[in-house]
Amino acid sequence: MERYDIIIVGGGPAGLTAALYCARAKLNTLVLEKKMPGGQILNTERIENCPGFDSISGLELAQRMEQHARKFGANIKLEEVKQILSERNAKVVKTAKDTYHAGAVILAAGGEPRWLDVSGEKEFLGKGVSYCALCDGPFFAEQTVAVVGGGDAAVQEAIYLSKFAQKIYLIHRRKNLRAKKELQEELFKNPKVEVIWDSVVENIEGKEIVEKLLLRNVKTGKNRPLEVSGVFVYIGFVPNSNLFNKNLQLDERGYIKTDYRMSTSVEGVYAAGDIRFQLAKQITNAMSDGTTAAIAAEAYLKEKGLV
Ligand code: NAP
């Protein structure tokens, strides 16, 4: 069983920033990432709001962050964490392959898009159902697509899809969008976008690929079919906060509660990035959280005599 000073769960911007700070502080640092370092920025074609990079691809930024953390000595392993247990002065992190010990843990595992939970959604995943316009938008050139949701993500991605698709329906369950005013203004000006208000998706239909949606107007109760080749679901986000759920305090949305040091309700366990509630899920917020968590965790390890 390998022992580290600190284990960071998740290799997105929060986790890789924490890894950089921990490694530079000479802590024996392990990052456990289930897929590929980068997290959600890997789904982002161009990033223009990370200071110092006026335009960079998500993939390149992820690779730079990974190399930077490795350069200072962080270990990064591609293993999915299954369970984390807290023992006296030690955290036990179990992956599908191995078990690791550490003095402290930083949870930076982000989250997943929320599903509509309607018939056809799983069946047509990758066959017209998508949660990533940046990844799949170009497949819908000159076609008709739907975007579901009324927040910043839905509105922003509907605008993005207008680069490719011929027509975009934005389906929202109310009569007012939750999205920022600037985004709403841009959406309403876009001639390719039509908003369908007060409506929800009842099911997704097709033979081999998506062909139509069945919509229900929540005010009138009436159903209507909508012919589309694709549907992009942007109805929120579910944080990956359940690895420790017995003792870890979560808020009503399932995000991990932290204080200003990123400390959670479990001693020696910190949280950073999209796994805790953020006004904006931005790279810069994730980096800031990762920095704070790393500094606080280092202080904790020293105070407890664990390093
Ligand atoms: P969000 O703000 O929580 O919005 C989710 C939207 O989905 C809401 O309009 C909600 O409707 C709708 N919805 C939820 N469950 C639904 C269901 N079962 N069926 C149909 N509709 C449903 O989520 P988000 O848009 O992913 O944004 C999350 C955070 O990231 C926000 O803080 C946002 O500001 C930030 N963000 C920022 C940017 C940007 O600044 N450019 C871009 C993307 C995201 P109701 O409105 O009726 O609740």
Short mmCIF file of C-alpha atoms and ligand atoms in Angstrom, two decimals:
data_model
loop_
_atom_site.label_atom_id
_atom_site.label_comp_id
_atom_site.label_asym_id
_atom_site.label_seq_id
_atom_site.Cartn_x
_atom_site.Cartn_y
_atom_site.Cartn_z
CA MET A 1 0.00 0.00 0.00
CA GLU A 2 1.57 3.29 -1.10
CA ARG A 3 1.58 6.23 1.28
CA TYR A 4 1.51 9.87 0.19
CA ASP A 5 1.40 13.10 2.16
CA ILE A 6 -1.60 14.18 0.17
CA ILE A 7 -3.97 12.63 -2.34
CA ILE A 8 -5.96 14.80 -4.72
CA VAL A 9 -9.06 13.20 -6.22
CA GLY A 10 -9.69 14.63 -9.68
CA GLY A 11 -7.33 16.07 -12.27
CA GLY A 12 -9.21 19.10 -13.56
CA PRO A 13 -8.04 22.72 -13.07
CA ALA A 14 -8.80 22.59 -9.31
CA GLY A 15 -6.98 19.30 -8.75
CA LEU A 16 -3.98 20.13 -10.95
CA THR A 17 -3.57 23.56 -9.33
CA ALA A 18 -3.71 21.93 -5.89
CA ALA A 19 -1.15 19.36 -7.10
CA LEU A 20 1.19 22.11 -8.30
CA TYR A 21 1.04 23.94 -4.97
CA CYS A 22 1.43 20.74 -2.93
CA ALA A 23 4.33 19.48 -5.05
CA ARG A 24 6.12 22.85 -4.89
CA ALA A 25 5.69 22.71 -1.10
CA LYS A 26 7.62 19.39 -1.28
CA LEU A 27 4.64 17.28 -0.24
CA ASN A 28 4.62 13.76 -1.64
CA THR A 29 1.57 14.28 -3.86
CA LEU A 30 -0.68 11.89 -5.76
CA VAL A 31 -3.45 12.93 -8.15
CA LEU A 32 -6.01 10.24 -8.98
CA GLU A 33 -7.96 10.97 -12.16
CA LYS A 34 -10.43 8.51 -13.68
CA LYS A 35 -10.16 9.52 -17.36
CA MET A 36 -7.56 12.01 -18.52
CA PRO A 37 -6.14 15.09 -16.75
CA GLY A 38 -8.07 18.23 -17.65
CA GLY A 39 -11.63 17.53 -16.53
CA GLN A 40 -14.33 19.54 -18.22
CA ILE A 41 -11.93 21.85 -20.05
CA LEU A 42 -11.20 18.89 -22.34
CA ASN A 43 -14.70 19.48 -23.76
CA THR A 44 -13.96 23.11 -24.50
CA GLU A 45 -12.72 24.00 -27.93
CA ARG A 46 -11.28 27.45 -27.14
CA ILE A 47 -10.69 29.15 -23.83
CA GLU A 48 -10.34 32.92 -23.86
CA ASN A 49 -10.92 33.78 -20.21
CA CYS A 50 -7.94 32.23 -18.49
CA PRO A 51 -5.58 35.13 -17.69
CA GLY A 52 -2.31 34.87 -19.56
CA PHE A 53 -3.87 32.89 -22.43
CA ASP A 54 -5.88 35.07 -24.77
CA SER A 55 -6.90 31.97 -26.73
CA ILE A 56 -5.94 28.37 -26.01
CA SER A 57 -7.61 25.02 -26.66
CA GLY A 58 -8.95 23.16 -23.62
CA LEU A 59 -6.74 20.20 -24.48
CA GLU A 60 -3.57 22.28 -24.64
CA LEU A 61 -4.34 24.06 -21.38
CA ALA A 62 -5.00 20.69 -19.70
CA GLN A 63 -1.70 19.29 -20.98
CA ARG A 64 0.20 22.36 -19.79
CA MET A 65 -1.38 22.13 -16.34
CA GLU A 66 -0.52 18.43 -16.12
CA GLN A 67 3.11 18.99 -17.22
CA HIS A 68 3.47 21.88 -14.81
CA ALA A 69 2.32 19.79 -11.82
CA ARG A 70 4.52 16.85 -12.89
CA LYS A 71 7.54 19.14 -13.34
CA PHE A 72 7.44 19.94 -9.63
CA GLY A 73 7.08 16.28 -8.68
CA ALA A 74 3.36 15.49 -8.52
CA ASN A 75 2.44 11.88 -9.34
CA ILE A 76 -0.63 11.50 -11.54
CA LYS A 77 -2.35 8.12 -11.91
CA LEU A 78 -5.34 7.27 -14.08
CA GLU A 79 -7.44 5.33 -11.60
CA GLU A 80 -11.04 5.79 -10.54
CA VAL A 81 -11.53 6.37 -6.83
CA LYS A 82 -14.23 4.09 -5.42
CA GLN A 83 -14.16 4.92 -1.73
CA ILE A 84 -12.44 7.17 0.79
CA LEU A 85 -12.31 6.30 4.47
CA SER A 86 -11.10 8.44 7.30
CA GLU A 87 -9.02 6.72 9.95
CA ARG A 88 -7.15 8.32 12.82
CA ASN A 89 -4.58 10.66 11.20
CA ALA A 90 -4.84 8.80 7.89
CA LYS A 91 -7.16 8.78 4.92
CA VAL A 92 -7.57 5.56 2.99
CA VAL A 93 -8.31 6.00 -0.70
CA LYS A 94 -9.47 2.90 -2.59
CA THR A 95 -9.43 2.79 -6.37
CA ALA A 96 -10.46 -0.02 -8.69
CA LYS A 97 -6.77 -1.12 -8.74
CA ASP A 98 -5.18 -0.26 -5.41
CA THR A 99 -5.43 1.25 -1.93
CA TYR A 100 -3.48 4.37 -0.94
CA HIS A 101 -2.89 6.13 2.36
CA ALA A 102 -2.44 9.87 2.88
CA GLY A 103 -2.40 12.40 5.69
CA ALA A 104 -4.89 14.62 3.88
CA VAL A 105 -7.19 14.48 0.86
CA ILE A 106 -8.41 17.17 -1.51
CA LEU A 107 -11.66 16.32 -3.28
CA ALA A 108 -11.63 17.97 -6.70
CA ALA A 109 -13.72 15.47 -8.66
CA GLY A 110 -16.07 18.00 -10.29
CA GLY A 111 -19.41 16.62 -11.42
CA GLU A 112 -21.55 15.41 -14.30
CA PRO A 113 -24.28 17.03 -16.35
CA ARG A 114 -27.83 16.36 -15.08
CA TRP A 115 -29.87 13.95 -17.23
CA LEU A 116 -33.42 14.60 -18.38
CA ASP A 117 -34.35 11.09 -17.28
CA VAL A 118 -36.79 10.48 -20.16
CA SER A 119 -37.25 7.52 -22.45
CA GLY A 120 -34.84 7.47 -25.39
CA GLU A 121 -32.18 9.55 -23.59
CA LYS A 122 -29.84 6.65 -22.79
CA GLU A 123 -30.72 4.74 -25.95
CA PHE A 124 -29.75 7.65 -28.24
CA LEU A 125 -26.69 8.82 -26.32
CA GLY A 126 -24.07 9.55 -29.00
CA LYS A 127 -26.80 9.03 -31.64
CA GLY A 128 -28.27 12.50 -31.36
CA VAL A 129 -28.39 12.98 -27.58
CA SER A 130 -25.44 15.03 -26.33
CA TYR A 131 -24.30 16.95 -23.25
CA CYS A 132 -21.49 18.74 -25.07
CA ALA A 133 -22.19 21.14 -27.92
CA LEU A 134 -18.49 21.89 -28.26
CA CYS A 135 -17.74 18.22 -28.84
CA ASP A 136 -20.70 17.27 -31.02
CA GLY A 137 -21.98 20.54 -32.56
CA PRO A 138 -20.04 20.15 -35.84
CA PHE A 139 -21.85 16.83 -36.52
CA PHE A 140 -25.09 18.76 -36.91
CA ALA A 141 -24.10 21.07 -39.77
CA GLU A 142 -27.20 22.40 -41.55
CA GLN A 143 -29.51 20.29 -39.37
CA THR A 144 -32.21 21.10 -36.84
CA VAL A 145 -31.39 20.59 -33.18
CA ALA A 146 -32.89 21.27 -29.78
CA VAL A 147 -31.23 22.55 -26.62
CA VAL A 148 -32.97 21.92 -23.30
CA GLY A 149 -32.58 24.32 -20.36
CA GLY A 150 -32.77 28.00 -19.58
CA GLY A 151 -29.53 28.70 -17.70
CA ASP A 152 -26.24 30.20 -18.89
CA ALA A 153 -25.04 26.87 -20.24
CA ALA A 154 -28.14 26.18 -22.37
CA VAL A 155 -28.23 29.70 -23.79
CA GLN A 156 -24.49 29.88 -24.45
CA GLU A 157 -24.48 26.50 -26.19
CA ALA A 158 -27.59 27.30 -28.27
CA ILE A 159 -25.72 30.36 -29.58
CA TYR A 160 -22.62 28.25 -30.22
CA LEU A 161 -24.66 25.63 -32.12
CA SER A 162 -25.92 28.33 -34.49
CA LYS A 163 -22.42 28.22 -36.04
CA PHE A 164 -23.31 24.79 -37.45
CA ALA A 165 -26.99 23.97 -37.28
CA GLN A 166 -29.58 25.49 -39.56
CA LYS A 167 -32.19 25.82 -36.81
CA ILE A 168 -32.02 25.59 -33.03
CA TYR A 169 -35.00 25.25 -30.71
CA LEU A 170 -34.33 26.19 -27.10
CA ILE A 171 -36.82 24.34 -24.92
CA HIS A 172 -37.39 25.81 -21.49
CA ARG A 173 -39.84 24.75 -18.81
CA ARG A 174 -40.78 28.31 -17.82
CA LYS A 175 -41.46 31.64 -19.51
CA ASN A 176 -38.27 33.33 -18.21
CA LEU A 177 -34.69 32.33 -18.77
CA ARG A 178 -32.34 31.99 -15.82
CA ALA A 179 -29.36 32.94 -18.02
CA LYS A 180 -27.45 36.23 -17.77
CA LYS A 181 -29.02 39.24 -19.49
CA GLU A 182 -26.14 39.63 -21.99
CA LEU A 183 -26.50 36.02 -23.10
CA GLN A 184 -30.27 36.35 -23.37
CA GLU A 185 -29.89 39.44 -25.56
CA GLU A 186 -27.48 37.61 -27.84
CA LEU A 187 -29.85 34.64 -28.03
CA PHE A 188 -32.92 36.69 -28.91
CA LYS A 189 -30.98 38.46 -31.69
CA ASN A 190 -29.94 35.16 -33.28
CA PRO A 191 -32.21 34.45 -36.26
CA LYS A 192 -31.52 30.70 -36.13
CA VAL A 193 -32.85 30.27 -32.59
CA GLU A 194 -36.49 29.84 -31.61
CA VAL A 195 -37.42 29.51 -27.95
CA ILE A 196 -40.21 27.10 -27.01
CA TRP A 197 -41.48 28.31 -23.63
CA ASP A 198 -43.25 26.46 -20.83
CA SER A 199 -42.33 23.11 -22.28
CA VAL A 200 -40.58 19.92 -21.23
CA VAL A 201 -39.31 16.93 -23.18
CA GLU A 202 -41.48 13.85 -22.56
CA ASN A 203 -39.45 11.45 -24.67
CA ILE A 204 -36.86 11.16 -27.42
CA GLU A 205 -37.76 9.06 -30.44
CA GLY A 206 -36.17 7.66 -33.57
CA LYS A 207 -35.19 4.46 -35.31
CA GLU A 208 -31.38 4.31 -35.22
CA ILE A 209 -30.75 7.98 -34.44
CA VAL A 210 -32.82 10.79 -32.93
CA GLU A 211 -35.65 11.87 -35.22
CA LYS A 212 -38.05 13.69 -32.95
CA LEU A 213 -38.92 14.83 -29.45
CA LEU A 214 -42.29 14.71 -27.82
CA LEU A 215 -42.84 17.96 -25.94
CA ARG A 216 -45.45 18.77 -23.31
CA ASN A 217 -46.61 22.28 -22.64
CA VAL A 218 -46.71 22.47 -18.85
CA LYS A 219 -49.42 25.17 -18.90
CA THR A 220 -51.87 23.61 -21.37
CA GLY A 221 -50.87 19.96 -20.86
CA LYS A 222 -50.84 19.55 -24.66
CA ASN A 223 -48.22 17.40 -26.39
CA ARG A 224 -46.50 18.25 -29.66
CA PRO A 225 -43.87 16.44 -31.70
CA LEU A 226 -40.73 18.33 -32.72
CA GLU A 227 -38.59 16.98 -35.52
CA VAL A 228 -34.89 17.32 -34.70
CA SER A 229 -31.70 15.42 -35.49
CA GLY A 230 -30.09 16.17 -32.16
CA VAL A 231 -30.85 17.24 -28.62
CA PHE A 232 -28.35 18.94 -26.33
CA VAL A 233 -29.21 18.72 -22.64
CA TYR A 234 -28.09 21.60 -20.40
CA ILE A 235 -30.25 21.40 -17.29
CA GLY A 236 -27.63 21.67 -14.59
CA PHE A 237 -24.92 19.77 -12.91
CA VAL A 238 -24.62 16.95 -10.34
CA PRO A 239 -21.45 17.13 -8.24
CA ASN A 240 -19.40 13.94 -7.68
CA SER A 241 -19.67 14.32 -3.94
CA ASN A 242 -20.77 10.84 -2.90
CA LEU A 243 -17.40 9.16 -2.26
CA PHE A 244 -17.48 10.09 1.38
CA ASN A 245 -21.18 10.69 1.88
CA LYS A 246 -21.75 9.26 5.34
CA ASN A 247 -19.74 11.90 7.17
CA LEU A 248 -19.28 14.67 4.66
CA GLN A 249 -21.76 17.51 4.91
CA LEU A 250 -23.41 18.44 1.61
CA ASP A 251 -25.70 21.35 0.79
CA GLU A 252 -29.26 20.88 -0.47
CA ARG A 253 -28.03 20.57 -4.07
CA GLY A 254 -25.48 17.88 -3.19
CA TYR A 255 -22.39 20.13 -3.27
CA ILE A 256 -19.76 19.67 -0.55
CA LYS A 257 -19.90 22.34 2.14
CA THR A 258 -16.60 24.04 2.91
CA ASP A 259 -15.34 26.96 4.94
CA TYR A 260 -13.03 29.70 3.65
CA ARG A 261 -10.04 27.29 3.89
CA MET A 262 -11.87 24.72 1.70
CA SER A 263 -12.07 22.49 4.80
CA THR A 264 -15.00 20.07 4.75
CA SER A 265 -16.83 18.66 7.76
CA VAL A 266 -14.24 15.82 7.92
CA GLU A 267 -10.86 16.74 9.41
CA GLY A 268 -8.04 16.60 6.88
CA VAL A 269 -10.44 16.50 3.92
CA TYR A 270 -10.66 19.54 1.66
CA ALA A 271 -12.82 20.26 -1.41
CA ALA A 272 -12.06 22.40 -4.44
CA GLY A 273 -13.68 23.35 -7.75
CA ASP A 274 -17.08 22.34 -9.11
CA ILE A 275 -17.63 19.77 -6.35
CA ARG A 276 -18.55 22.72 -4.08
CA PHE A 277 -21.12 25.32 -5.04
CA GLN A 278 -19.75 28.15 -7.16
CA LEU A 279 -21.53 31.20 -8.48
CA ALA A 280 -19.64 30.56 -11.71
CA LYS A 281 -18.00 27.29 -12.70
CA GLN A 282 -14.94 28.86 -14.23
CA ILE A 283 -11.33 27.71 -14.57
CA THR A 284 -10.18 30.67 -12.50
CA ASN A 285 -12.50 29.74 -9.61
CA ALA A 286 -11.30 26.15 -9.73
CA MET A 287 -7.65 27.28 -9.66
CA SER A 288 -8.34 29.59 -6.75
CA ASP A 289 -10.03 26.79 -4.77
CA GLY A 290 -7.18 24.40 -5.57
CA THR A 291 -4.64 26.94 -4.31
CA THR A 292 -6.48 27.54 -1.04
CA ALA A 293 -7.10 23.82 -0.44
CA ALA A 294 -3.41 23.02 -1.01
CA ILE A 295 -2.17 25.73 1.36
CA ALA A 296 -4.71 24.77 4.03
CA ALA A 297 -3.93 21.04 3.69
CA GLU A 298 -0.19 21.70 4.00
CA ALA A 299 -0.79 23.70 7.20
CA TYR A 300 -2.96 20.86 8.55
CA LEU A 301 -0.30 18.21 7.81
CA LYS A 302 2.36 20.29 9.58
CA GLU A 303 0.14 21.07 12.55
CA LYS A 304 -0.67 17.37 13.04
CA GLY A 305 2.96 16.36 12.63
CA LEU A 306 2.08 14.27 9.57
CA VAL A 307 4.90 15.69 7.44
P1 NAP B 1 -28.39 26.25 -14.04
O1 NAP B 1 -28.04 27.69 -13.95
O2 NAP B 1 -28.71 25.50 -12.79
O3 NAP B 1 -29.64 26.14 -15.03
C1 NAP B 1 -30.29 24.93 -15.27
C2 NAP B 1 -31.46 25.19 -16.19
O4 NAP B 1 -32.07 23.93 -16.48
C3 NAP B 1 -32.52 26.06 -15.55
O5 NAP B 1 -33.03 26.94 -16.49
C4 NAP B 1 -33.57 25.06 -15.09
O6 NAP B 1 -34.87 25.58 -15.15
C5 NAP B 1 -33.44 23.97 -16.12
N1 NAP B 1 -33.79 22.65 -15.60
C6 NAP B 1 -33.33 22.05 -14.48
N2 NAP B 1 -33.84 20.81 -14.36
C7 NAP B 1 -34.63 20.63 -15.43
C8 NAP B 1 -35.43 19.55 -15.87
N3 NAP B 1 -35.51 18.40 -15.20
N4 NAP B 1 -36.11 19.70 -17.03
C9 NAP B 1 -36.02 20.85 -17.73
N5 NAP B 1 -35.29 21.91 -17.36
C10 NAP B 1 -34.60 21.79 -16.22
O7 NAP B 1 -27.26 25.39 -14.75
P2 NAP B 1 -26.18 25.80 -15.87
O8 NAP B 1 -26.80 26.56 -16.97
O9 NAP B 1 -25.49 24.51 -16.17
O10 NAP B 1 -25.16 26.73 -15.10
C11 NAP B 1 -24.53 26.26 -13.89
C12 NAP B 1 -23.58 27.32 -13.37
O11 NAP B 1 -22.51 27.53 -14.32
C13 NAP B 1 -24.25 28.68 -13.21
O12 NAP B 1 -23.72 29.29 -12.05
C14 NAP B 1 -23.84 29.45 -14.45
O13 NAP B 1 -23.79 30.85 -14.23
C15 NAP B 1 -22.45 28.89 -14.74
N6 NAP B 1 -22.16 29.00 -16.19
C16 NAP B 1 -21.67 30.21 -16.66
C17 NAP B 1 -21.43 30.38 -18.01
C18 NAP B 1 -20.95 31.70 -18.49
O14 NAP B 1 -20.70 32.58 -17.67
N7 NAP B 1 -20.77 31.92 -19.78
C19 NAP B 1 -21.68 29.33 -18.91
C20 NAP B 1 -22.19 28.12 -18.41
C21 NAP B 1 -22.44 27.98 -17.04
P3 NAP B 1 -35.39 26.70 -14.10
O15 NAP B 1 -34.76 27.97 -14.53
O16 NAP B 1 -36.87 26.64 -14.27
O17 NAP B 1 -34.93 26.22 -12.74
#
